[in-house]
PDB file of C-alpha atoms in Angstrom:
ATOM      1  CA  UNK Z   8     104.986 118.104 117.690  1.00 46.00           C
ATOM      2  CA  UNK Z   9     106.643 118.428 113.770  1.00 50.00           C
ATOM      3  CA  UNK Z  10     104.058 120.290 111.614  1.00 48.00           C
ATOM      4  CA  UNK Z  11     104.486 116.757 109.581  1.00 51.00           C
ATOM      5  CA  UNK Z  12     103.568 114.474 112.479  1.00 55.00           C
ATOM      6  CA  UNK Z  13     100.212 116.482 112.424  1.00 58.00           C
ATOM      7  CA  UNK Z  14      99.173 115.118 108.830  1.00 66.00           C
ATOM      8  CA  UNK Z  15     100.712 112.074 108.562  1.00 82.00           C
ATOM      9  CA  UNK Z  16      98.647 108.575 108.697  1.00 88.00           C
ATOM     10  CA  UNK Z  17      99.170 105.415 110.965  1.00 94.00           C
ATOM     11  CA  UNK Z  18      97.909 101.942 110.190  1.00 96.00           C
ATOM     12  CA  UNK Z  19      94.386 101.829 112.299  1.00 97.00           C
ATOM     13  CA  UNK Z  20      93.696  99.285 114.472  1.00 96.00           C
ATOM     14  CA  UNK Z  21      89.987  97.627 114.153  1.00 97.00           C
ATOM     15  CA  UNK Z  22      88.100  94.069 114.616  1.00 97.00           C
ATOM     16  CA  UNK Z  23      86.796  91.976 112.451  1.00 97.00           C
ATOM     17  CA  UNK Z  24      82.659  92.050 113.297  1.00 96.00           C
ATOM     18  CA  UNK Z  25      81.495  90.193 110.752  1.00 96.00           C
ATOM     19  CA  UNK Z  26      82.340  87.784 108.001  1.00 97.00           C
ATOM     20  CA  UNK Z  27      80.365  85.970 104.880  1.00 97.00           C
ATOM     21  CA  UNK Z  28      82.163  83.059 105.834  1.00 97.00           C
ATOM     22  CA  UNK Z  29      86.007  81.329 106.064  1.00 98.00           C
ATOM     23  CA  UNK Z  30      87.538  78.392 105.445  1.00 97.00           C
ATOM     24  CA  UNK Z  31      88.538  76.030 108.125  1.00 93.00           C
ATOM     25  CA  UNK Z  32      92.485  77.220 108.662  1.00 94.00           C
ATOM     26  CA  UNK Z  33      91.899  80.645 107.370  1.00 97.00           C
ATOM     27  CA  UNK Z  34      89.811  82.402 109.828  1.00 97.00           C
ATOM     28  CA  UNK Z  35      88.753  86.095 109.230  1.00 98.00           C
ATOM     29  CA  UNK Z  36      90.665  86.899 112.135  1.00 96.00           C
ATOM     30  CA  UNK Z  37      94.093  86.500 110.518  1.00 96.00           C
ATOM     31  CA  UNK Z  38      93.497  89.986 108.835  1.00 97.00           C
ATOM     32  CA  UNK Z  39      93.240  91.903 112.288  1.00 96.00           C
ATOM     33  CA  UNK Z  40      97.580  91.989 112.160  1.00 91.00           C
ATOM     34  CA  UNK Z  41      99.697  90.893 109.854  1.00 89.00           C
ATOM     35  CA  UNK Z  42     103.207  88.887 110.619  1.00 88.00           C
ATOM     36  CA  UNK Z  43     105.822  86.693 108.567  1.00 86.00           C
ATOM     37  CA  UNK Z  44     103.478  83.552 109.611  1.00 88.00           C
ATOM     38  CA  UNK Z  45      99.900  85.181 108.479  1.00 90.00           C
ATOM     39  CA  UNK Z  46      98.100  82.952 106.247  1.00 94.00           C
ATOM     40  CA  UNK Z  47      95.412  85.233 105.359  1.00 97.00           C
ATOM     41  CA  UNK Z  48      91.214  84.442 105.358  1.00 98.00           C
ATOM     42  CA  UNK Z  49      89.413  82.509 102.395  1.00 98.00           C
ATOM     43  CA  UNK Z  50      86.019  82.184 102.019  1.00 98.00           C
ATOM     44  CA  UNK Z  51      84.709  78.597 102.221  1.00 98.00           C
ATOM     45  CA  UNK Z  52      84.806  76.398  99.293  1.00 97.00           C
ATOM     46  CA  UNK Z  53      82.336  77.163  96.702  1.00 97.00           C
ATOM     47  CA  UNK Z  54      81.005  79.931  98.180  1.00 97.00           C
ATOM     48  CA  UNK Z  55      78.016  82.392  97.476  1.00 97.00           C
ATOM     49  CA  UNK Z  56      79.106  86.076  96.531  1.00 98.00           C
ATOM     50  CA  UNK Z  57      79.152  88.364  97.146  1.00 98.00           C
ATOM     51  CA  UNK Z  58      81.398  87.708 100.549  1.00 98.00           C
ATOM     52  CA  UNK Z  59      81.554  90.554 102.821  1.00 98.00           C
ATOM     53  CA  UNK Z  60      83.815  91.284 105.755  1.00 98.00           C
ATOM     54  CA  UNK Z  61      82.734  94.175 108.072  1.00 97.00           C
ATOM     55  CA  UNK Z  62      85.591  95.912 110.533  1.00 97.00           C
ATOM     56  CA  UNK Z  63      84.945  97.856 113.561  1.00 96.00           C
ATOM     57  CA  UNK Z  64      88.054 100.448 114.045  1.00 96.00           C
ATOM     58  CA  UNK Z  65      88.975 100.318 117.657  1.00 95.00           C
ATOM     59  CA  UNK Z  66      88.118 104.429 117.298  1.00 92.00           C
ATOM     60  CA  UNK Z  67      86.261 106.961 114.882  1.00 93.00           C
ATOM     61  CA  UNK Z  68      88.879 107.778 112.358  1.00 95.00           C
ATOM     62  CA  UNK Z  69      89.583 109.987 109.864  1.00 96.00           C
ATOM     63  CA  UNK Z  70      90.914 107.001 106.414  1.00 97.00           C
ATOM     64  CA  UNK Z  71      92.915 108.057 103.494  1.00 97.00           C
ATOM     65  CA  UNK Z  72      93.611 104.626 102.387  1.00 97.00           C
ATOM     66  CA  UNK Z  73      93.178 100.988 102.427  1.00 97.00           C
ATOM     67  CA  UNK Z  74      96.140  98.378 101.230  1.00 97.00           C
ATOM     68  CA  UNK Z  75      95.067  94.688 100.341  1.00 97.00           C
ATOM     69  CA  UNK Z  76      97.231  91.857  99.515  1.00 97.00           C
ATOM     70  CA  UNK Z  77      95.588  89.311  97.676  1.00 97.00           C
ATOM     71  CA  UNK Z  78      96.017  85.532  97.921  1.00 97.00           C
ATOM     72  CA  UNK Z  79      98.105  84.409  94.884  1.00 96.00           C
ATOM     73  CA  UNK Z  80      95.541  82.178  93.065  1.00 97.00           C
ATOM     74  CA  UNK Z  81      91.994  82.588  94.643  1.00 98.00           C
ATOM     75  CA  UNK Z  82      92.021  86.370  93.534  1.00 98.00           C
ATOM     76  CA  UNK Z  83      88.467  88.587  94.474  1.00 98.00           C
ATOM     77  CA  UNK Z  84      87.733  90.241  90.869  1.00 97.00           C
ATOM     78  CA  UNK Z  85      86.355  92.898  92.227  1.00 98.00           C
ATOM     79  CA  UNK Z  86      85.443  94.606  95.556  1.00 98.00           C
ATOM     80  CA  UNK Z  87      83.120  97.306  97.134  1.00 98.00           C
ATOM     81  CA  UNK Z  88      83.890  99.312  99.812  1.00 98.00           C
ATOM     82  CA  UNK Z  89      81.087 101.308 101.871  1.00 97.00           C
ATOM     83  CA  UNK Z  90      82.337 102.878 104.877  1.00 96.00           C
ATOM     84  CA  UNK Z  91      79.715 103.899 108.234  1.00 95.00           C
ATOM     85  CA  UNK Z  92      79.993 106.241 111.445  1.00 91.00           C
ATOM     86  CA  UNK Z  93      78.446 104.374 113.156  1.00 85.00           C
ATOM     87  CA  UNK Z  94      77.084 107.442 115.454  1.00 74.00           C
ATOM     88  CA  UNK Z  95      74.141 106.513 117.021  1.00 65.00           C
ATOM     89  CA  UNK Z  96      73.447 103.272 116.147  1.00 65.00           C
ATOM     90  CA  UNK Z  97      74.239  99.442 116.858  1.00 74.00           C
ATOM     91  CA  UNK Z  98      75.655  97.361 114.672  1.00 76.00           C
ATOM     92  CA  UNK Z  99      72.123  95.516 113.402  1.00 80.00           C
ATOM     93  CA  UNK Z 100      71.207  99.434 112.136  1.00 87.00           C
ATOM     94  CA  UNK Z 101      74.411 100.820 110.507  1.00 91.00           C
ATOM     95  CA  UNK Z 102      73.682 103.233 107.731  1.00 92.00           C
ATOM     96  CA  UNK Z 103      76.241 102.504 104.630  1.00 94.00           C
ATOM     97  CA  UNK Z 104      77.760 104.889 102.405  1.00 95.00           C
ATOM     98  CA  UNK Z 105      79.478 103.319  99.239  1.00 97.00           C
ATOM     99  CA  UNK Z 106      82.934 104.673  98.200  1.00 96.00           C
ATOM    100  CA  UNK Z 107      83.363 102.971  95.262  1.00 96.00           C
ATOM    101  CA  UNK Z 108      85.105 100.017  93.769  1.00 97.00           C
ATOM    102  CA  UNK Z 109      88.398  98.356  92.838  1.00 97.00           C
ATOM    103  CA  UNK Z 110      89.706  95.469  90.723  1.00 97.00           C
ATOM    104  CA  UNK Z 111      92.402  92.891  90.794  1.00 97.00           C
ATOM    105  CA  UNK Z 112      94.284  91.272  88.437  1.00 95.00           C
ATOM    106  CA  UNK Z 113      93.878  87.569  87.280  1.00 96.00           C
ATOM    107  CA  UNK Z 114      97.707  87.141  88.272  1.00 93.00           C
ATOM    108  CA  UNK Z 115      98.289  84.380  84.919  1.00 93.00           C
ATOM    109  CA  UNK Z 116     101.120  85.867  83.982  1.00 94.00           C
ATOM    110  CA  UNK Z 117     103.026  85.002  86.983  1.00 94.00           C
ATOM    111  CA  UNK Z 118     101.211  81.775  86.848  1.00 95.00           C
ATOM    112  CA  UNK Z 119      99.444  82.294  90.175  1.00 94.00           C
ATOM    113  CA  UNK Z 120     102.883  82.828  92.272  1.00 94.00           C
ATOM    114  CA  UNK Z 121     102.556  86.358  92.986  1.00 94.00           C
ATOM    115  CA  UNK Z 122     100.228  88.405  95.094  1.00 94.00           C
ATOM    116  CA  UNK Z 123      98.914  91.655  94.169  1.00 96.00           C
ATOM    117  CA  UNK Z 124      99.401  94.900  96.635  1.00 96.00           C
ATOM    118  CA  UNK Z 125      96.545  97.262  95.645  1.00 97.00           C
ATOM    119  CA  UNK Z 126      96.294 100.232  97.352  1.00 97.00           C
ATOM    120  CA  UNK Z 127      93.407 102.554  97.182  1.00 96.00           C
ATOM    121  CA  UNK Z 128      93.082 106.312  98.363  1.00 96.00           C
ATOM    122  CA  UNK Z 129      89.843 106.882 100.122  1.00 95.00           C
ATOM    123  CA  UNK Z 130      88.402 109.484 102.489  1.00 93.00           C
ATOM    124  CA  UNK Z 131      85.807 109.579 105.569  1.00 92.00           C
ATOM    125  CA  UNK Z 132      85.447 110.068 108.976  1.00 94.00           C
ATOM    126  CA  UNK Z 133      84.455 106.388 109.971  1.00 95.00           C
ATOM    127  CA  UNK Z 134      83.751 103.802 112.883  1.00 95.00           C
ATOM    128  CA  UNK Z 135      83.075 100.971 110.471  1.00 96.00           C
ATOM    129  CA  UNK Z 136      84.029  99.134 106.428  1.00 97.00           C
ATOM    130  CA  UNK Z 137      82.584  96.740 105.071  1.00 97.00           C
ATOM    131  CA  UNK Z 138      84.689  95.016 102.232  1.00 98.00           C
ATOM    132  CA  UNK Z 139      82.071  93.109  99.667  1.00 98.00           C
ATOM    133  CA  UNK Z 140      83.859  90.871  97.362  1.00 98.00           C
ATOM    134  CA  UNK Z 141      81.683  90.371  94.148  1.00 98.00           C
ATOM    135  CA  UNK Z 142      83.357  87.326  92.682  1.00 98.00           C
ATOM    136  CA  UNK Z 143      86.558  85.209  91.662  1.00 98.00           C
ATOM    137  CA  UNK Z 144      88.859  84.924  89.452  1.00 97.00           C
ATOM    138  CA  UNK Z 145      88.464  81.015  88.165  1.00 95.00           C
ATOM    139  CA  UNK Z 146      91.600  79.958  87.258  1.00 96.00           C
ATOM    140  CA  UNK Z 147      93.610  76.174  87.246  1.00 95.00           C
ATOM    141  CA  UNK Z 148      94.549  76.462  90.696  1.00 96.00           C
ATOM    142  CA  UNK Z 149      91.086  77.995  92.557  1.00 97.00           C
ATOM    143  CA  UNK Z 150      89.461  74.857  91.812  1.00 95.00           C
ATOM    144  CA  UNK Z 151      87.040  75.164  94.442  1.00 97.00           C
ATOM    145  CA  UNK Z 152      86.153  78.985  93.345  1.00 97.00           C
ATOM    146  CA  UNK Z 153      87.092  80.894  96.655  1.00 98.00           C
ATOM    147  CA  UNK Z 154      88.968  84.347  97.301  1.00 98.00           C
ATOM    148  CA  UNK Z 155      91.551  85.189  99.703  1.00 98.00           C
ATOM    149  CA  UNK Z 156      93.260  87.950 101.228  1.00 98.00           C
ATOM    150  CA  UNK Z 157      96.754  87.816 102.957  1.00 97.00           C
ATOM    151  CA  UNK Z 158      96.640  90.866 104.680  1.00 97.00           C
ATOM    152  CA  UNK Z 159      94.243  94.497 105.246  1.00 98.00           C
ATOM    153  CA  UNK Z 160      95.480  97.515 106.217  1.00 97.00           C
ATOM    154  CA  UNK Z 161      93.455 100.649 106.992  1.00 97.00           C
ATOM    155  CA  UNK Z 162      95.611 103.701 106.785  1.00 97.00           C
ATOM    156  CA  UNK Z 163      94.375 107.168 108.918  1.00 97.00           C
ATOM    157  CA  UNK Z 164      94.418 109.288 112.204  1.00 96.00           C
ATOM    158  CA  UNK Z 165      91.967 109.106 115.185  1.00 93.00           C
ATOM    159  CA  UNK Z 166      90.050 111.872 115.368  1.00 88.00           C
ATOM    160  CA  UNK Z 167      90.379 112.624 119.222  1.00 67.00           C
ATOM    161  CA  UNK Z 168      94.105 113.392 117.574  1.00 48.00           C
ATOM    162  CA  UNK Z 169      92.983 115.846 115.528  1.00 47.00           C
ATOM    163  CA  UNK Z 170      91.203 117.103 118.439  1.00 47.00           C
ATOM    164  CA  UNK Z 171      93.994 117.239 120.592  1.00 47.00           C
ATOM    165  CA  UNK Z 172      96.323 118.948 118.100  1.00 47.00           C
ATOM    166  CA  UNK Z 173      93.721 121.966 118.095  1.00 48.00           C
ATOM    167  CA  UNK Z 174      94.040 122.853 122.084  1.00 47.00           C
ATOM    168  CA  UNK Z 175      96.507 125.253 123.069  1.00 50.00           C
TER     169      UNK Z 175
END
Protein backbone atom coordinates (compact mmCIF):
# COMPACT_ATOMS: atom_id res chain seq x y z
CA UNK A 1 0.00 0.00 0.00
CA UNK A 2 1.38 3.91 -1.01
CA UNK A 3 1.61 5.90 2.28
CA UNK A 4 -0.99 8.17 0.08
CA UNK A 5 -3.54 5.43 -0.56
CA UNK A 6 -3.72 5.30 3.35
CA UNK A 7 -5.25 8.96 3.64
CA UNK A 8 -6.92 9.46 0.70
CA UNK A 9 -10.98 9.54 0.49
CA UNK A 10 -13.44 7.50 -1.80
CA UNK A 11 -16.99 8.50 -2.62
CA UNK A 12 -19.13 6.35 0.15
CA UNK A 13 -21.74 4.35 -0.78
CA UNK A 14 -25.15 4.73 1.41
CA UNK A 15 -29.17 4.49 1.01
CA UNK A 16 -31.53 6.77 1.05
CA UNK A 17 -33.79 5.87 4.50
CA UNK A 18 -35.86 8.52 4.57
CA UNK A 19 -37.26 11.44 2.68
CA UNK A 20 -39.70 14.65 3.48
CA UNK A 21 -41.18 13.92 0.34
CA UNK A 22 -40.51 13.87 -3.83
CA UNK A 23 -42.07 14.71 -6.69
CA UNK A 24 -43.62 12.21 -8.96
CA UNK A 25 -40.48 11.65 -11.62
CA UNK A 26 -37.89 12.70 -9.18
CA UNK A 27 -37.70 10.09 -6.60
CA UNK A 28 -35.18 10.42 -3.66
CA UNK A 29 -33.60 7.49 -4.95
CA UNK A 30 -31.96 9.18 -7.95
CA UNK A 31 -29.30 10.61 -5.45
CA UNK A 32 -28.02 7.03 -4.35
CA UNK A 33 -25.55 7.21 -7.92
CA UNK A 34 -25.18 9.62 -10.17
CA UNK A 35 -24.94 9.05 -14.24
CA UNK A 36 -25.23 11.28 -17.52
CA UNK A 37 -29.19 10.42 -17.35
CA UNK A 38 -29.75 11.39 -13.41
CA UNK A 39 -32.49 13.74 -13.03
CA UNK A 40 -32.03 14.43 -9.49
CA UNK A 41 -35.01 14.43 -6.42
CA UNK A 42 -37.46 17.49 -5.84
CA UNK A 43 -39.59 17.84 -3.17
CA UNK A 44 -43.31 17.87 -4.06
CA UNK A 45 -44.94 20.95 -5.21
CA UNK A 46 -45.53 23.44 -2.60
CA UNK A 47 -44.04 21.76 -0.04
CA UNK A 48 -43.61 22.25 3.84
CA UNK A 49 -39.89 22.95 5.01
CA UNK A 50 -37.99 22.18 6.20
CA UNK A 51 -37.47 18.86 3.79
CA UNK A 52 -35.13 16.40 5.12
CA UNK A 53 -33.42 13.46 3.49
CA UNK A 54 -31.72 10.93 5.86
CA UNK A 55 -28.82 8.40 4.32
CA UNK A 56 -27.71 5.23 5.77
CA UNK A 57 -23.86 4.62 4.58
CA UNK A 58 -23.64 1.03 3.56
CA UNK A 59 -20.68 1.10 6.56
CA UNK A 60 -19.47 3.31 9.62
CA UNK A 61 -17.22 5.80 8.01
CA UNK A 62 -14.87 8.15 8.76
CA UNK A 63 -16.45 11.82 6.18
CA UNK A 64 -14.32 14.68 5.24
CA UNK A 65 -16.74 16.03 2.83
CA UNK A 66 -20.00 16.24 1.19
CA UNK A 67 -20.48 17.66 -2.66
CA UNK A 68 -24.10 18.78 -3.75
CA UNK A 69 -25.22 19.83 -7.07
CA UNK A 70 -28.16 21.82 -7.01
CA UNK A 71 -31.08 21.84 -9.46
CA UNK A 72 -30.71 24.98 -11.66
CA UNK A 73 -33.89 26.91 -10.66
CA UNK A 74 -35.58 25.26 -7.56
CA UNK A 75 -32.37 26.10 -5.45
CA UNK A 76 -32.53 24.96 -1.31
CA UNK A 77 -31.38 28.43 0.39
CA UNK A 78 -30.00 26.88 2.93
CA UNK A 79 -29.25 23.43 4.47
CA UNK A 80 -28.36 21.63 7.81
CA UNK A 81 -26.40 18.83 8.14
CA UNK A 82 -26.39 16.60 11.47
CA UNK A 83 -24.54 13.51 11.14
CA UNK A 84 -25.31 10.06 13.72
CA UNK A 85 -23.36 6.70 14.62
CA UNK A 86 -25.86 5.10 14.80
CA UNK A 87 -24.17 2.57 17.50
CA UNK A 88 -26.65 1.03 19.37
CA UNK A 89 -29.68 2.12 18.21
CA UNK A 90 -32.47 1.68 15.40
CA UNK A 91 -33.31 4.03 13.19
CA UNK A 92 -36.73 5.37 15.18
CA UNK A 93 -33.91 6.35 18.16
CA UNK A 94 -30.91 7.93 16.34
CA UNK A 95 -29.17 10.52 18.41
CA UNK A 96 -28.21 13.70 16.03
CA UNK A 97 -25.27 15.78 16.19
CA UNK A 98 -25.47 19.07 14.05
CA UNK A 99 -22.39 20.06 11.96
CA UNK A 100 -23.42 23.11 10.82
CA UNK A 101 -24.84 24.83 7.81
CA UNK A 102 -24.36 25.92 4.20
CA UNK A 103 -25.93 28.25 1.63
CA UNK A 104 -26.59 28.39 -2.04
CA UNK A 105 -26.78 30.88 -4.38
CA UNK A 106 -30.03 32.29 -6.02
CA UNK A 107 -28.32 31.38 -9.50
CA UNK A 108 -30.13 34.92 -11.34
CA UNK A 109 -27.29 35.79 -12.83
CA UNK A 110 -27.10 32.89 -15.05
CA UNK A 111 -30.78 33.22 -15.30
CA UNK A 112 -31.49 29.84 -13.71
CA UNK A 113 -29.25 27.76 -16.39
CA UNK A 114 -26.53 26.80 -14.21
CA UNK A 115 -26.22 24.52 -11.25
CA UNK A 116 -24.19 25.20 -8.32
CA UNK A 117 -21.35 22.53 -7.06
CA UNK A 118 -20.91 23.31 -3.33
CA UNK A 119 -18.66 21.40 -1.57
CA UNK A 120 -18.31 21.37 2.12
CA UNK A 121 -15.42 19.93 4.40
CA UNK A 122 -16.83 18.09 7.33
CA UNK A 123 -15.57 15.52 9.84
CA UNK A 124 -17.08 12.41 11.90
CA UNK A 125 -17.04 8.97 12.30
CA UNK A 126 -20.70 8.22 11.05
CA UNK A 127 -23.39 5.48 10.07
CA UNK A 128 -26.00 8.07 9.20
CA UNK A 129 -26.80 12.25 7.59
CA UNK A 130 -29.52 13.75 7.55
CA UNK A 131 -29.65 16.73 4.99
CA UNK A 132 -32.56 19.38 6.25
CA UNK A 133 -33.32 21.86 3.64
CA UNK A 134 -34.78 25.07 5.34
CA UNK A 135 -36.31 26.77 2.34
CA UNK A 136 -36.26 27.97 -1.44
CA UNK A 137 -35.11 30.23 -3.40
CA UNK A 138 -38.52 31.78 -5.16
CA UNK A 139 -37.62 32.80 -8.31
CA UNK A 140 -39.66 33.10 -12.07
CA UNK A 141 -39.07 29.65 -12.86
CA UNK A 142 -39.80 27.64 -9.23
CA UNK A 143 -43.28 28.58 -9.56
CA UNK A 144 -44.49 25.90 -7.50
CA UNK A 145 -41.74 26.72 -4.61
CA UNK A 146 -39.80 23.30 -4.51
CA UNK A 147 -35.92 22.44 -4.20
CA UNK A 148 -33.92 20.02 -6.01
CA UNK A 149 -30.75 18.34 -5.99
CA UNK A 150 -29.02 16.67 -9.07
CA UNK A 151 -26.63 14.74 -7.38
CA UNK A 152 -24.96 13.89 -3.41
CA UNK A 153 -21.81 12.73 -2.83
CA UNK A 154 -20.36 11.71 0.54
CA UNK A 155 -16.62 11.74 0.43
CA UNK A 156 -14.52 9.36 3.27
CA UNK A 157 -12.90 5.93 4.23
CA UNK A 158 -14.55 2.94 6.03
CA UNK A 159 -13.32 2.54 9.14
CA UNK A 160 -12.70 -1.36 9.09
CA UNK A 161 -9.92 0.29 6.48
CA UNK A 162 -8.40 2.14 8.87
CA UNK A 163 -8.48 -0.87 10.90
CA UNK A 164 -6.93 -2.99 8.54
CA UNK A 165 -4.10 -0.59 7.67
CA UNK A 166 -3.03 -0.83 11.50
CA UNK A 167 -2.31 -4.86 11.52
CA UNK A 168 1.00 -5.98 10.73
Amino acid sequence: MHRSDKHKTHPLKFSVIKCSGEDSGHPVTELQYYTDNTKGWLSPRFCEYPQEIVLQLHHHCRISAIQVLSHESKIPNKLEIYISDGRNADTATLQWSRLGFFTLGDNEDTQWQARELKTVDVSGQIRFMKLRILGCHINRENMFNQVGLIALKVLGKKIIDNIRSLMP
